[in-house]
Amino acid sequence: MNEYDSSTMASLLSSQYQMVRSPEDADLIIVNTCSIRHKAEHKLYSLIGRFKGYKKKRPGLRIAVSGCVAQQEGERLFKRMPYLDLVFGPHRLPQLLQELEQGAENLLDTAMHEDFKIPSVYRKDGCPDPVRGFVTIMQGCNNFCTYCIVPYVRGREISRSAMDILHEIGDLVELGVRDITLLGQNVNSYGKGAGDVVGFAQLLRMIDKEYPGIRLRFTTSHPKDISREVMECFGSLDTLCEHLHLPVQAGSNKVLKRMNRHYTREDYLEKVHFLRQVSPEIALTTDLICGFPGETHKDFLDTLSLVEEVRYHQAFAFKYSPRPGTAAARFACQVDDGTKSQRLTLLLGLLNRIGFQEMRNLEGTVQEVLVERVHSGQPGMLQGRTRGNHVVNFPGVPEMVGSFLDVEIVRACNHSLVGRLSEAVDPAREMRGKMAGQSVLKEDVSYEDSSNVCACDNP
Ligand code: 5AD
Ligand code: SF4
């Protein structure tokens, strides 16, 4: 989401500013922040400390802070770092820069306005990734999970109109983007305040009909809100990839209740069961928190057993981090850091073991891979993604970037797969990619025995 916001800012500024490669050469540095956990927030302070030094060499340099830490800290950031020029929320960026140029100092604009609309983004000039694109469909959150700062910094749920979303997808498709992820803090609430009343399942169907040649994904889904209608889309829409990120957070009903999640372990498992009925190949991923206040060893064991039951392909696991102003930060019986670390290590061990087994189950299968890039570290190798969102490295030629290819999986690594091109490129698939009209056959690619080549980032 932050990457998307950053690229939106870049596109809003593209008529006045040009991107530079290094912050040392910049006239304007915007640090777009996240405050979801303390570690993310901490990064801001160390980065800005570095950028402060550049001001001496480049007196005209402006430094701005945007995003969730700006919303959360506001005025306090100027007290801590008086050399900051601008602290702002997600709105009004070009106007604010104009005010700076006219001499304003220490400019603060973090108020959340009732009538705020998610801006339309003009993507025709280009997007940061030529193959994968992100499109915001809603922002904010009404859920108030007790550990989470998002509702305080991002405000209430608000959706974009379906027409606006379809236009942005159209721009991306014209640029060659083929894998589109719809973004929102809780995409299942899509439709609130959008003007034209379309629910999330209906939005998915509209996109599928309008752009049948793409891959579609979405994140994030709250398990309590994902409806049967949306889950059925995994079985009925060709564009919707067999991958769902469904953050469970914990496996103990007691903890889930204290987190204010509004579902039980049993509700969650029932949804997983239904999803696998409509889409047997679906790869599930999740987020987990360990050491939430009051979490006992038995509660933690419930999380481990849930992970064993669901068998996630990938997961993000975090130590609970108290966030200022949230309910859980005030709960008694905070878990000590040593216990949190121990639990995290155990949890990551289990997740890695299961994730690797799931990857190994793909060995010998042929997967449709959308080629994203030439591998940065391995000459002659390409990197792409399956519909299940697994990263695949395989030998190929740069002209294949942007096309859909059949790849046989020869080996699983911890976080990626190694493959080789399957017999011949399926002409129907080829039409869906960038390479329509050209024929690239397996024979065009010279490769060593790829089963010996491990090109994953984390072998
Ligand atoms: N501490 C630890 N993890 C958190 N997350 C959100 N808030 C916190 C917190 N205070 C995690 C949740 C969420 C993911 C984006 O970040 O697992 O799904
Ligand atoms: Fe935070 Fe997600 Fe809960 Fe909203 S639904 S409060 S964004 S964890």
Coordinates of C-alpha atoms and ligand atoms in Angstrom, one line a residue, residues 36-37 147 249 287 289 318-321 323, ligand 1:
I36 CA 2.1 -0.4 11.9
R37 CA 4.9 -1.7 14.2
Y147 CA -3.6 -4.0 18.4
Q249 CA -3.6 -13.2 13.5
D287 CA -0.4 -12.7 9.0
I289 CA 0.9 -12.0 15.8
F318 CA 5.3 -10.6 14.0
K319 CA 5.9 -10.0 17.6
Y320 CA 3.1 -7.9 19.1
S321 CA 4.2 -4.3 19.2
R323 CA 1.1 1.1 19.4
Ligands
5AD1 N1 1.9 -5.5 16.5 C1 2.3 -6.6 15.7 N2 1.8 -6.8 14.5 C2 0.8 -5.9 14.0 N3 0.1 -5.9 12.9 C3 -0.7 -4.9 12.9 N4 -0.6 -4.2 14.1 C4 0.4 -4.9 14.8 C5 1.0 -4.7 16.1 N5 0.6 -3.7 16.9 C6 0.3 -6.9 11.8 C7 -1.0 -7.7 11.6 C8 -1.5 -7.2 10.3 C9 -0.2 -6.8 9.6 C10 -0.3 -5.9 8.5 O1 0.6 -6.3 10.6 O2 -0.7 -9.1 11.5 O3 -2.3 -8.1 9.6

